[in-house]
Amino acid sequence: MRTIAHISDLHFGRIDPPLLDGLVADLAAHKPDLVVVSGDLTQRARGGQFDAAVAFLKRLPGPQLVIPGNHDVPMFNVFARAFAPTGGYRRHVSQDLQPVYRDDELIVVGLNSARSFTHKSGWLSAEQVANARTTFAAAGPGTFKVLVTHHPFIPPPREPDADVIRRGESYLPVLEEVGVDLLLAGHLHLAYHDDLRSHYKASRRSILSVQAGTATSTRRRGEPNAYNWIRTSPHLCTVSVRAWASGEPGGKPAAFQESLVTRYECGPDGWRPVKQVPVDAAAAVVTTGATTAG
Ligand SMILES: [Fe+2]
Ligand SMILES: [Fe+2]
C-alpha cells in the first residue's frame, strides 16, 4: 500500500495565508509516501511567486513530484510566452518537466500539459506520450501506474463542457497499452473523480481519474480549499478529500479535515466505488460522477 498526498493549484500570488501552515501541519502529521503537485504553483509565473512556492514546498515532506500548470507560463510577457514558456518554472522550480517517481509498488509519471499557444487549455505532445510509454513499460508487473497532468481528462459532473485536456482520446491507446491505473490532475479548482470511461465511451480500459481542488489559493469555485489523500494497492484505491474547515471560537481550530472518503475496488468490470462516506457533508461540496453502491 502506498499513500499519495495530491495537492494542486497553489497559486502563489493569490494565497490564503492560514492555509499554508495548515497544509504543512496536515502533511507533517500524515507522512505520505509521495507528495504530488499537479501544477499552477503561481498566479502569474513571476520570479517572486515561484520562489515563494519553492520555499513552501521545502516545508512539505518528500519525496515530491511536481509539474507546472498553465498559470506557470507567463501571460503578459509575449516574448517569454512564445519562446521560453516554462523558462521561469525551470529556473526557479525544476529543469525536469517529465518527473518520475518509482518504488517497488508504484510508478508515477508527470507530464507538462501547459502550452504557450493557449492560456487556459492544454495538451500533450506525441513525444511526451512516447516518453511516458517507455517509462511505464519498463515498470515491473503489478506496479501501480499513475500519470499526472495539470489538465484533467474528465470534466466535473456539474460542468460537462469544462476545459479538459485536448486530444484526450488520442492518448488512450498508450494509457491502455501500458496499463495506467490512475490519472491525477487539477486546473478546474474542483475535487471530483470517476472512471475515465464516463467521458470516453471508446476507452477500453478502466482508469480512475482524480482531480484536486485548489489547496491554498483564494480562487475557490464554490468549494472549500482541499487536497486529496490517496491510498493505492493493486486492486484498491481510496480517495479521501481533505477540505479546509474554518475554526470556531473556543472550539476546533481551523484545519484540513477528511470531508469525503470514496473507496474504489478494481474488479473484472474495472474501477467501481464500493463505499462513499461523507464525513462532514457541511464541510465540502464534493462529487463523484459515479453511482455508489454498498
Ligand atoms: Fe489553477
Ligand atoms: Fe490551471
PDB file of C-alpha atoms and ligand atoms in Angstrom:
ATOM      1  CA  MET A   1       0.000   0.000   0.000  1.00  0.00           C
ATOM      2  CA  ARG A   2       1.210   3.484  -0.801  1.00  0.00           C
ATOM      3  CA  THR A   3      -0.103   6.884   0.236  1.00  0.00           C
ATOM      4  CA  ILE A   4      -0.070   9.926  -2.022  1.00  0.00           C
ATOM      5  CA  ALA A   5      -0.855  13.474  -0.924  1.00  0.00           C
ATOM      6  CA  HIS A   6      -2.198  15.031  -4.120  1.00  0.00           C
ATOM      7  CA  ILE A   7      -2.121  18.823  -3.912  1.00  0.00           C
ATOM      8  CA  SER A   8      -2.790  21.238  -6.764  1.00  0.00           C
ATOM      9  CA  ASP A   9      -3.267  24.837  -7.825  1.00  0.00           C
ATOM     10  CA  LEU A  10      -1.340  26.553  -5.053  1.00  0.00           C
ATOM     11  CA  HIS A  11      -1.384  29.884  -6.959  1.00  0.00           C
ATOM     12  CA  PHE A  12       1.294  31.832  -5.081  1.00  0.00           C
ATOM     13  CA  GLY A  13       0.263  35.415  -5.681  1.00  0.00           C
ATOM     14  CA  ARG A  14      -3.314  34.587  -4.665  1.00  0.00           C
ATOM     15  CA  ILE A  15      -2.628  32.683  -1.443  1.00  0.00           C
ATOM     16  CA  ASP A  16      -4.945  32.459   1.539  1.00  0.00           C
ATOM     17  CA  PRO A  17      -2.170  32.645   4.186  1.00  0.00           C
ATOM     18  CA  PRO A  18      -3.599  30.497   7.025  1.00  0.00           C
ATOM     19  CA  LEU A  19      -3.859  27.565   4.646  1.00  0.00           C
ATOM     20  CA  LEU A  20      -0.089  27.333   4.224  1.00  0.00           C
ATOM     21  CA  ASP A  21       0.634  26.436   7.850  1.00  0.00           C
ATOM     22  CA  GLY A  22      -2.496  24.262   7.825  1.00  0.00           C
ATOM     23  CA  LEU A  23      -1.243  22.191   4.898  1.00  0.00           C
ATOM     24  CA  VAL A  24       2.260  21.912   6.352  1.00  0.00           C
ATOM     25  CA  ALA A  25       0.790  20.659   9.646  1.00  0.00           C
ATOM     26  CA  ASP A  26      -1.576  18.194   7.985  1.00  0.00           C
ATOM     27  CA  LEU A  27       1.079  16.629   5.775  1.00  0.00           C
ATOM     28  CA  ALA A  28       3.585  16.508   8.641  1.00  0.00           C
ATOM     29  CA  ALA A  29       1.012  14.596  10.690  1.00  0.00           C
ATOM     30  CA  HIS A  30       0.105  12.138   7.925  1.00  0.00           C
ATOM     31  CA  LYS A  31       3.519  11.448   6.382  1.00  0.00           C
ATOM     32  CA  PRO A  32       2.648  10.421   2.796  1.00  0.00           C
ATOM     33  CA  ASP A  33       4.903   8.160   0.752  1.00  0.00           C
ATOM     34  CA  LEU A  34       4.793  10.794  -2.006  1.00  0.00           C
ATOM     35  CA  VAL A  35       3.569  14.367  -2.449  1.00  0.00           C
ATOM     36  CA  VAL A  36       2.257  15.098  -5.971  1.00  0.00           C
ATOM     37  CA  VAL A  37       1.792  18.733  -7.021  1.00  0.00           C
ATOM     38  CA  SER A  38      -0.280  18.894 -10.210  1.00  0.00           C
ATOM     39  CA  GLY A  39       0.541  22.413 -11.393  1.00  0.00           C
ATOM     40  CA  ASP A  40      -0.350  26.098 -11.089  1.00  0.00           C
ATOM     41  CA  LEU A  41       2.245  26.793  -8.429  1.00  0.00           C
ATOM     42  CA  THR A  42       1.902  30.509  -9.195  1.00  0.00           C
ATOM     43  CA  GLN A  43      -0.724  33.022 -10.272  1.00  0.00           C
ATOM     44  CA  ARG A  44       1.339  34.859 -12.920  1.00  0.00           C
ATOM     45  CA  ALA A  45       4.612  32.934 -13.357  1.00  0.00           C
ATOM     46  CA  ARG A  46       6.625  35.733 -11.677  1.00  0.00           C
ATOM     47  CA  GLY A  47      10.020  35.012 -10.158  1.00  0.00           C
ATOM     48  CA  GLY A  48       8.974  36.027  -6.668  1.00  0.00           C
ATOM     49  CA  GLN A  49       5.887  33.824  -6.891  1.00  0.00           C
ATOM     50  CA  PHE A  50       7.969  30.827  -7.976  1.00  0.00           C
ATOM     51  CA  ASP A  51      10.443  31.500  -5.150  1.00  0.00           C
ATOM     52  CA  ALA A  52       7.621  31.632  -2.588  1.00  0.00           C
ATOM     53  CA  ALA A  53       6.178  28.389  -3.953  1.00  0.00           C
ATOM     54  CA  VAL A  54       9.564  26.656  -3.794  1.00  0.00           C
ATOM     55  CA  ALA A  55      10.126  27.872  -0.223  1.00  0.00           C
ATOM     56  CA  PHE A  56       6.718  26.470   0.689  1.00  0.00           C
ATOM     57  CA  LEU A  57       7.344  23.100  -0.987  1.00  0.00           C
ATOM     58  CA  LYS A  58      10.538  22.810   1.072  1.00  0.00           C
ATOM     59  CA  ARG A  59       8.343  22.831   4.174  1.00  0.00           C
ATOM     60  CA  LEU A  60       6.380  19.818   2.914  1.00  0.00           C
ATOM     61  CA  PRO A  61       7.608  16.230   3.250  1.00  0.00           C
ATOM     62  CA  GLY A  62       9.304  14.391   0.414  1.00  0.00           C
ATOM     63  CA  PRO A  63       9.663  12.781  -1.942  1.00  0.00           C
ATOM     64  CA  GLN A  64       7.767  15.177  -4.193  1.00  0.00           C
ATOM     65  CA  LEU A  65       6.736  15.048  -7.845  1.00  0.00           C
ATOM     66  CA  VAL A  66       5.946  18.493  -9.223  1.00  0.00           C
ATOM     67  CA  ILE A  67       4.735  19.652 -12.664  1.00  0.00           C
ATOM     68  CA  PRO A  68       3.784  23.128 -13.966  1.00  0.00           C
ATOM     69  CA  GLY A  69       0.306  24.349 -14.902  1.00  0.00           C
ATOM     70  CA  ASN A  70      -0.970  26.952 -17.341  1.00  0.00           C
ATOM     71  CA  HIS A  71      -0.531  29.725 -14.758  1.00  0.00           C
ATOM     72  CA  ASP A  72       3.187  28.859 -14.559  1.00  0.00           C
ATOM     73  CA  VAL A  73       3.556  30.077 -18.160  1.00  0.00           C
ATOM     74  CA  PRO A  74       3.863  33.901 -18.477  1.00  0.00           C
ATOM     75  CA  MET A  75       0.651  35.551 -19.614  1.00  0.00           C
ATOM     76  CA  PHE A  76       1.648  39.125 -20.455  1.00  0.00           C
ATOM     77  CA  ASN A  77       5.307  38.734 -21.493  1.00  0.00           C
ATOM     78  CA  VAL A  78       4.620  37.710 -25.080  1.00  0.00           C
ATOM     79  CA  PHE A  79       8.284  37.050 -25.903  1.00  0.00           C
ATOM     80  CA  ALA A  80       8.803  34.748 -22.908  1.00  0.00           C
ATOM     81  CA  ARG A  81       5.468  33.127 -23.535  1.00  0.00           C
ATOM     82  CA  ALA A  82       6.340  32.287 -27.136  1.00  0.00           C
ATOM     83  CA  PHE A  83       9.990  31.324 -26.833  1.00  0.00           C
ATOM     84  CA  ALA A  84      10.501  30.119 -23.254  1.00  0.00           C
ATOM     85  CA  PRO A  85       7.080  29.336 -21.787  1.00  0.00           C
ATOM     86  CA  THR A  86       8.497  27.186 -18.997  1.00  0.00           C
ATOM     87  CA  GLY A  87      11.683  29.256 -18.541  1.00  0.00           C
ATOM     88  CA  GLY A  88      10.620  30.672 -15.175  1.00  0.00           C
ATOM     89  CA  TYR A  89       9.498  27.292 -13.905  1.00  0.00           C
ATOM     90  CA  ARG A  90      12.751  25.670 -14.993  1.00  0.00           C
ATOM     91  CA  ARG A  91      14.860  28.450 -13.465  1.00  0.00           C
ATOM     92  CA  HIS A  92      13.080  28.603 -10.136  1.00  0.00           C
ATOM     93  CA  VAL A  93      11.481  25.175  -9.595  1.00  0.00           C
ATOM     94  CA  SER A  94      12.981  22.370 -11.671  1.00  0.00           C
ATOM     95  CA  GLN A  95      14.588  21.622 -15.032  1.00  0.00           C
ATOM     96  CA  ASP A  96      12.705  18.359 -15.098  1.00  0.00           C
ATOM     97  CA  LEU A  97       9.384  18.660 -16.953  1.00  0.00           C
ATOM     98  CA  GLN A  98       8.841  14.893 -17.038  1.00  0.00           C
ATOM     99  CA  PRO A  99       9.484  13.881 -13.421  1.00  0.00           C
ATOM    100  CA  VAL A 100       9.216  10.226 -12.447  1.00  0.00           C
ATOM    101  CA  TYR A 101       8.810   8.595  -9.041  1.00  0.00           C
ATOM    102  CA  ARG A 102       9.219   4.851  -8.723  1.00  0.00           C
ATOM    103  CA  ASP A 103       9.481   2.294  -5.962  1.00  0.00           C
ATOM    104  CA  ASP A 104       8.710  -1.424  -5.894  1.00  0.00           C
ATOM    105  CA  GLU A 105       4.906  -0.873  -5.777  1.00  0.00           C
ATOM    106  CA  LEU A 106       4.283   2.427  -7.507  1.00  0.00           C
ATOM    107  CA  ILE A 107       5.374   4.384 -10.570  1.00  0.00           C
ATOM    108  CA  VAL A 108       4.246   7.964 -11.087  1.00  0.00           C
ATOM    109  CA  VAL A 109       4.997   9.927 -14.270  1.00  0.00           C
ATOM    110  CA  GLY A 110       4.378  13.673 -14.535  1.00  0.00           C
ATOM    111  CA  LEU A 111       3.870  15.415 -17.897  1.00  0.00           C
ATOM    112  CA  ASN A 112       3.593  19.136 -18.568  1.00  0.00           C
ATOM    113  CA  SER A 113       0.273  19.834 -20.317  1.00  0.00           C
ATOM    114  CA  ALA A 114       0.619  23.662 -20.263  1.00  0.00           C
ATOM    115  CA  ARG A 115       1.204  25.273 -23.654  1.00  0.00           C
ATOM    116  CA  SER A 116       2.317  28.703 -24.840  1.00  0.00           C
ATOM    117  CA  PHE A 117      -0.289  28.974 -27.612  1.00  0.00           C
ATOM    118  CA  THR A 118      -3.242  28.983 -25.290  1.00  0.00           C
ATOM    119  CA  HIS A 119      -3.656  30.482 -21.873  1.00  0.00           C
ATOM    120  CA  LYS A 120      -6.115  28.064 -20.345  1.00  0.00           C
ATOM    121  CA  SER A 121      -6.194  24.856 -22.323  1.00  0.00           C
ATOM    122  CA  GLY A 122      -3.504  22.246 -22.551  1.00  0.00           C
ATOM    123  CA  TRP A 123      -2.433  19.063 -24.259  1.00  0.00           C
ATOM    124  CA  LEU A 124       0.438  16.616 -24.599  1.00  0.00           C
ATOM    125  CA  SER A 125       2.856  16.225 -27.493  1.00  0.00           C
ATOM    126  CA  ALA A 126       3.457  12.934 -29.277  1.00  0.00           C
ATOM    127  CA  GLU A 127       6.988  12.943 -27.862  1.00  0.00           C
ATOM    128  CA  GLN A 128       5.731  13.295 -24.279  1.00  0.00           C
ATOM    129  CA  VAL A 129       3.287  10.436 -24.726  1.00  0.00           C
ATOM    130  CA  ALA A 130       6.012   8.269 -26.283  1.00  0.00           C
ATOM    131  CA  ASN A 131       8.374   9.005 -23.392  1.00  0.00           C
ATOM    132  CA  ALA A 132       5.678   8.146 -20.839  1.00  0.00           C
ATOM    133  CA  ARG A 133       5.011   4.921 -22.716  1.00  0.00           C
ATOM    134  CA  THR A 134       8.695   3.912 -22.473  1.00  0.00           C
ATOM    135  CA  THR A 135       8.856   4.770 -18.765  1.00  0.00           C
ATOM    136  CA  PHE A 136       5.681   2.909 -17.833  1.00  0.00           C
ATOM    137  CA  ALA A 137       6.602  -0.091 -19.988  1.00  0.00           C
ATOM    138  CA  ALA A 138       9.827  -0.526 -18.003  1.00  0.00           C
ATOM    139  CA  ALA A 139       7.937  -0.813 -14.698  1.00  0.00           C
ATOM    140  CA  GLY A 140       7.640  -4.270 -13.188  1.00  0.00           C
ATOM    141  CA  PRO A 141       4.421  -6.297 -13.377  1.00  0.00           C
ATOM    142  CA  GLY A 142       1.953  -5.451 -10.641  1.00  0.00           C
ATOM    143  CA  THR A 143       3.296  -1.902 -10.293  1.00  0.00           C
ATOM    144  CA  PHE A 144       0.506   0.630  -9.726  1.00  0.00           C
ATOM    145  CA  LYS A 145       0.808   3.177 -12.547  1.00  0.00           C
ATOM    146  CA  VAL A 146      -0.099   6.831 -12.160  1.00  0.00           C
ATOM    147  CA  LEU A 147       0.041   9.652 -14.731  1.00  0.00           C
ATOM    148  CA  VAL A 148      -0.034  13.271 -13.552  1.00  0.00           C
ATOM    149  CA  THR A 149      -1.047  16.186 -15.779  1.00  0.00           C
ATOM    150  CA  HIS A 150      -2.313  19.643 -14.897  1.00  0.00           C
ATOM    151  CA  HIS A 151      -5.325  19.489 -17.203  1.00  0.00           C
ATOM    152  CA  PRO A 152      -7.930  16.871 -16.289  1.00  0.00           C
ATOM    153  CA  PHE A 153      -9.056  14.121 -18.621  1.00  0.00           C
ATOM    154  CA  ILE A 154     -12.688  14.248 -17.480  1.00  0.00           C
ATOM    155  CA  PRO A 155     -14.992  17.192 -16.682  1.00  0.00           C
ATOM    156  CA  PRO A 156     -16.705  17.638 -13.322  1.00  0.00           C
ATOM    157  CA  PRO A 157     -20.259  16.232 -13.130  1.00  0.00           C
ATOM    158  CA  ARG A 158     -21.669  19.726 -12.693  1.00  0.00           C
ATOM    159  CA  GLU A 159     -19.769  21.152 -15.709  1.00  0.00           C
ATOM    160  CA  PRO A 160     -19.821  18.610 -18.536  1.00  0.00           C
ATOM    161  CA  ASP A 161     -18.419  21.166 -21.016  1.00  0.00           C
ATOM    162  CA  ALA A 162     -15.483  22.221 -18.823  1.00  0.00           C
ATOM    163  CA  ASP A 163     -11.981  22.671 -20.197  1.00  0.00           C
ATOM    164  CA  VAL A 164     -10.443  19.187 -20.171  1.00  0.00           C
ATOM    165  CA  ILE A 165      -7.155  18.132 -21.746  1.00  0.00           C
ATOM    166  CA  ARG A 166      -7.313  18.455 -25.524  1.00  0.00           C
ATOM    167  CA  ARG A 167      -6.917  15.408 -27.770  1.00  0.00           C
ATOM    168  CA  GLY A 168      -7.575  13.232 -24.709  1.00  0.00           C
ATOM    169  CA  GLU A 169      -8.916  10.345 -26.753  1.00  0.00           C
ATOM    170  CA  SER A 170      -5.687  10.223 -28.779  1.00  0.00           C
ATOM    171  CA  TYR A 171      -3.667   9.363 -25.651  1.00  0.00           C
ATOM    172  CA  LEU A 172      -5.925   6.490 -24.633  1.00  0.00           C
ATOM    173  CA  PRO A 173      -4.302   3.720 -26.701  1.00  0.00           C
ATOM    174  CA  VAL A 174      -0.965   4.298 -24.955  1.00  0.00           C
ATOM    175  CA  LEU A 175      -2.532   4.588 -21.484  1.00  0.00           C
ATOM    176  CA  GLU A 176      -4.381   1.340 -22.147  1.00  0.00           C
ATOM    177  CA  GLU A 177      -1.359  -0.443 -23.614  1.00  0.00           C
ATOM    178  CA  VAL A 178       0.953   0.301 -20.668  1.00  0.00           C
ATOM    179  CA  GLY A 179      -1.793  -0.284 -18.091  1.00  0.00           C
ATOM    180  CA  VAL A 180      -2.169   3.094 -16.401  1.00  0.00           C
ATOM    181  CA  ASP A 181      -4.362   2.718 -13.295  1.00  0.00           C
ATOM    182  CA  LEU A 182      -4.821   6.275 -12.087  1.00  0.00           C
ATOM    183  CA  LEU A 183      -4.743   9.818 -13.515  1.00  0.00           C
ATOM    184  CA  LEU A 184      -4.150  12.820 -11.249  1.00  0.00           C
ATOM    185  CA  ALA A 185      -4.888  16.410 -12.291  1.00  0.00           C
ATOM    186  CA  GLY A 186      -6.104  19.815 -11.100  1.00  0.00           C
ATOM    187  CA  HIS A 187      -6.796  23.041 -13.038  1.00  0.00           C
ATOM    188  CA  LEU A 188     -10.551  23.453 -12.512  1.00  0.00           C
ATOM    189  CA  HIS A 189     -10.268  24.007  -8.745  1.00  0.00           C
ATOM    190  CA  LEU A 190     -12.900  21.349  -8.137  1.00  0.00           C
ATOM    191  CA  ALA A 191     -12.467  17.996  -6.384  1.00  0.00           C
ATOM    192  CA  TYR A 192     -14.086  15.109  -8.260  1.00  0.00           C
ATOM    193  CA  HIS A 193     -13.253  11.664  -9.544  1.00  0.00           C
ATOM    194  CA  ASP A 194     -14.666   8.964 -11.765  1.00  0.00           C
ATOM    195  CA  ASP A 195     -13.788   6.216 -14.205  1.00  0.00           C
ATOM    196  CA  LEU A 196     -12.277   7.602 -17.401  1.00  0.00           C
ATOM    197  CA  ARG A 197     -14.906   5.626 -19.331  1.00  0.00           C
ATOM    198  CA  SER A 198     -17.567   8.028 -18.027  1.00  0.00           C
ATOM    199  CA  HIS A 199     -16.246  10.574 -20.564  1.00  0.00           C
ATOM    200  CA  TYR A 200     -14.538   8.497 -23.278  1.00  0.00           C
ATOM    201  CA  LYS A 201     -17.037   5.947 -24.455  1.00  0.00           C
ATOM    202  CA  ALA A 202     -14.474   4.336 -26.772  1.00  0.00           C
ATOM    203  CA  SER A 203     -11.975   3.670 -23.994  1.00  0.00           C
ATOM    204  CA  ARG A 204     -11.261   0.006 -23.412  1.00  0.00           C
ATOM    205  CA  ARG A 205      -9.556   0.196 -20.038  1.00  0.00           C
ATOM    206  CA  SER A 206     -10.990   1.387 -16.760  1.00  0.00           C
ATOM    207  CA  ILE A 207      -8.716   4.129 -15.422  1.00  0.00           C
ATOM    208  CA  LEU A 208      -9.529   6.160 -12.357  1.00  0.00           C
ATOM    209  CA  SER A 209      -9.374   9.928 -12.972  1.00  0.00           C
ATOM    210  CA  VAL A 210      -8.964  12.016  -9.816  1.00  0.00           C
ATOM    211  CA  GLN A 211      -8.942  15.819  -9.677  1.00  0.00           C
ATOM    212  CA  ALA A 212      -7.911  18.001  -6.745  1.00  0.00           C
ATOM    213  CA  GLY A 213      -9.349  21.378  -5.749  1.00  0.00           C
ATOM    214  CA  THR A 214      -7.146  24.362  -5.035  1.00  0.00           C
ATOM    215  CA  ALA A 215      -5.095  23.619  -1.942  1.00  0.00           C
ATOM    216  CA  THR A 216      -4.086  27.094  -0.833  1.00  0.00           C
ATOM    217  CA  SER A 217      -5.482  29.864  -3.034  1.00  0.00           C
ATOM    218  CA  THR A 218      -8.383  32.268  -2.748  1.00  0.00           C
ATOM    219  CA  ARG A 219      -9.510  31.243  -6.263  1.00  0.00           C
ATOM    220  CA  ARG A 220     -12.173  28.928  -4.897  1.00  0.00           C
ATOM    221  CA  ARG A 221     -15.108  27.907  -7.055  1.00  0.00           C
ATOM    222  CA  GLY A 222     -17.842  27.198  -4.559  1.00  0.00           C
ATOM    223  CA  GLU A 223     -15.851  24.564  -2.695  1.00  0.00           C
ATOM    224  CA  PRO A 224     -13.517  24.863   0.261  1.00  0.00           C
ATOM    225  CA  ASN A 225      -9.794  24.538  -0.285  1.00  0.00           C
ATOM    226  CA  ALA A 226      -8.855  20.883  -0.347  1.00  0.00           C
ATOM    227  CA  TYR A 227      -6.348  18.258  -1.318  1.00  0.00           C
ATOM    228  CA  ASN A 228      -6.619  14.528  -1.928  1.00  0.00           C
ATOM    229  CA  TRP A 229      -5.227  11.818   0.317  1.00  0.00           C
ATOM    230  CA  ILE A 230      -4.950   8.703  -1.850  1.00  0.00           C
ATOM    231  CA  ARG A 231      -4.166   5.137  -0.795  1.00  0.00           C
ATOM    232  CA  THR A 232      -3.225   2.737  -3.577  1.00  0.00           C
ATOM    233  CA  SER A 233      -2.743  -1.002  -3.725  1.00  0.00           C
ATOM    234  CA  PRO A 234      -3.040  -3.300  -6.762  1.00  0.00           C
ATOM    235  CA  HIS A 235      -6.848  -3.523  -6.822  1.00  0.00           C
ATOM    236  CA  LEU A 236      -7.868  -0.861  -4.363  1.00  0.00           C
ATOM    237  CA  CYS A 237      -7.785   2.926  -4.387  1.00  0.00           C
ATOM    238  CA  THR A 238      -9.227   5.103  -1.665  1.00  0.00           C
ATOM    239  CA  VAL A 239      -9.641   8.817  -2.340  1.00  0.00           C
ATOM    240  CA  SER A 240     -10.112  10.998   0.731  1.00  0.00           C
ATOM    241  CA  VAL A 241     -10.788  14.652   0.138  1.00  0.00           C
ATOM    242  CA  ARG A 242      -9.277  16.649   2.980  1.00  0.00           C
ATOM    243  CA  ALA A 243     -11.017  20.022   2.976  1.00  0.00           C
ATOM    244  CA  TRP A 244     -10.229  23.175   4.930  1.00  0.00           C
ATOM    245  CA  ALA A 245     -12.625  23.692   7.797  1.00  0.00           C
ATOM    246  CA  SER A 246     -12.651  27.087   9.487  1.00  0.00           C
ATOM    247  CA  GLY A 247     -12.155  27.021  13.220  1.00  0.00           C
ATOM    248  CA  GLU A 248     -14.700  28.001  15.803  1.00  0.00           C
ATOM    249  CA  PRO A 249     -14.004  30.478  18.598  1.00  0.00           C
ATOM    250  CA  GLY A 250     -13.319  28.387  21.678  1.00  0.00           C
ATOM    251  CA  GLY A 251     -13.787  25.196  19.646  1.00  0.00           C
ATOM    252  CA  LYS A 252     -11.985  23.291  16.957  1.00  0.00           C
ATOM    253  CA  PRO A 253      -9.045  25.120  15.383  1.00  0.00           C
ATOM    254  CA  ALA A 254      -9.062  25.653  11.611  1.00  0.00           C
ATOM    255  CA  ALA A 255      -7.545  22.648   9.877  1.00  0.00           C
ATOM    256  CA  PHE A 256      -7.714  20.336   6.893  1.00  0.00           C
ATOM    257  CA  GLN A 257     -10.193  17.573   7.724  1.00  0.00           C
ATOM    258  CA  GLU A 258     -11.437  14.490   5.952  1.00  0.00           C
ATOM    259  CA  SER A 259     -14.678  15.505   4.221  1.00  0.00           C
ATOM    260  CA  LEU A 260     -15.473  12.686   1.790  1.00  0.00           C
ATOM    261  CA  VAL A 261     -13.937   9.231   1.507  1.00  0.00           C
ATOM    262  CA  THR A 262     -14.545   7.065  -1.565  1.00  0.00           C
ATOM    263  CA  ARG A 263     -13.231   3.543  -1.755  1.00  0.00           C
ATOM    264  CA  TYR A 264     -12.811   2.085  -5.249  1.00  0.00           C
ATOM    265  CA  GLU A 265     -12.195  -1.576  -5.982  1.00  0.00           C
ATOM    266  CA  CYS A 266     -10.911  -2.807  -9.316  1.00  0.00           C
ATOM    267  CA  GLY A 267     -12.783  -5.944 -10.416  1.00  0.00           C
ATOM    268  CA  PRO A 268     -13.440  -7.611 -13.753  1.00  0.00           C
ATOM    269  CA  ASP A 269     -15.518  -4.610 -14.839  1.00  0.00           C
ATOM    270  CA  GLY A 270     -12.958  -2.051 -13.775  1.00  0.00           C
ATOM    271  CA  TRP A 271     -12.920   0.531 -11.002  1.00  0.00           C
ATOM    272  CA  ARG A 272     -16.104   0.664  -9.024  1.00  0.00           C
ATOM    273  CA  PRO A 273     -16.892   2.814  -5.982  1.00  0.00           C
ATOM    274  CA  VAL A 274     -17.936   0.396  -3.267  1.00  0.00           C
ATOM    275  CA  LYS A 275     -18.196   2.781  -0.371  1.00  0.00           C
ATOM    276  CA  GLN A 276     -18.551   6.520  -0.050  1.00  0.00           C
ATOM    277  CA  VAL A 277     -18.621   8.204   3.324  1.00  0.00           C
ATOM    278  CA  PRO A 278     -19.365  11.921   3.665  1.00  0.00           C
ATOM    279  CA  VAL A 279     -17.508  12.572   6.874  1.00  0.00           C
ATOM    280  CA  ASP A 280     -18.798  16.100   7.209  1.00  0.00           C
ATOM    281  CA  ALA A 281     -21.310  16.906   4.489  1.00  0.00           C
ATOM    282  CA  ALA A 282     -21.388  20.550   5.531  1.00  0.00           C
ATOM    283  CA  ALA A 283     -17.662  20.964   5.050  1.00  0.00           C
ATOM    284  CA  ALA A 284     -17.452  20.355   1.342  1.00  0.00           C
ATOM    285  CA  VAL A 285     -19.433  20.106  -1.846  1.00  0.00           C
ATOM    286  CA  VAL A 286     -17.529  17.253  -3.406  1.00  0.00           C
ATOM    287  CA  THR A 287     -18.928  14.934  -6.003  1.00  0.00           C
ATOM    288  CA  THR A 288     -18.165  11.829  -7.965  1.00  0.00           C
ATOM    289  CA  GLY A 289     -19.947  11.222 -11.216  1.00  0.00           C
ATOM    290  CA  ALA A 290     -20.278   7.554 -10.430  1.00  0.00           C
ATOM    291  CA  THR A 291     -23.111   5.831  -8.706  1.00  0.00           C
ATOM    292  CA  THR A 292     -22.037   4.455  -5.384  1.00  0.00           C
ATOM    293  CA  ALA A 293     -23.032   1.062  -4.097  1.00  0.00           C
ATOM    294  CA  GLY A 294     -22.786  -0.725  -0.786  1.00  0.00           C
TER     295      GLY A 294
HETATM  296 FE    FE B   1      -5.366  26.804 -11.164  1.00  0.00          FE
HETATM  297 FE    FE B   2      -4.749  25.744 -14.374  1.00  0.00          FE
END
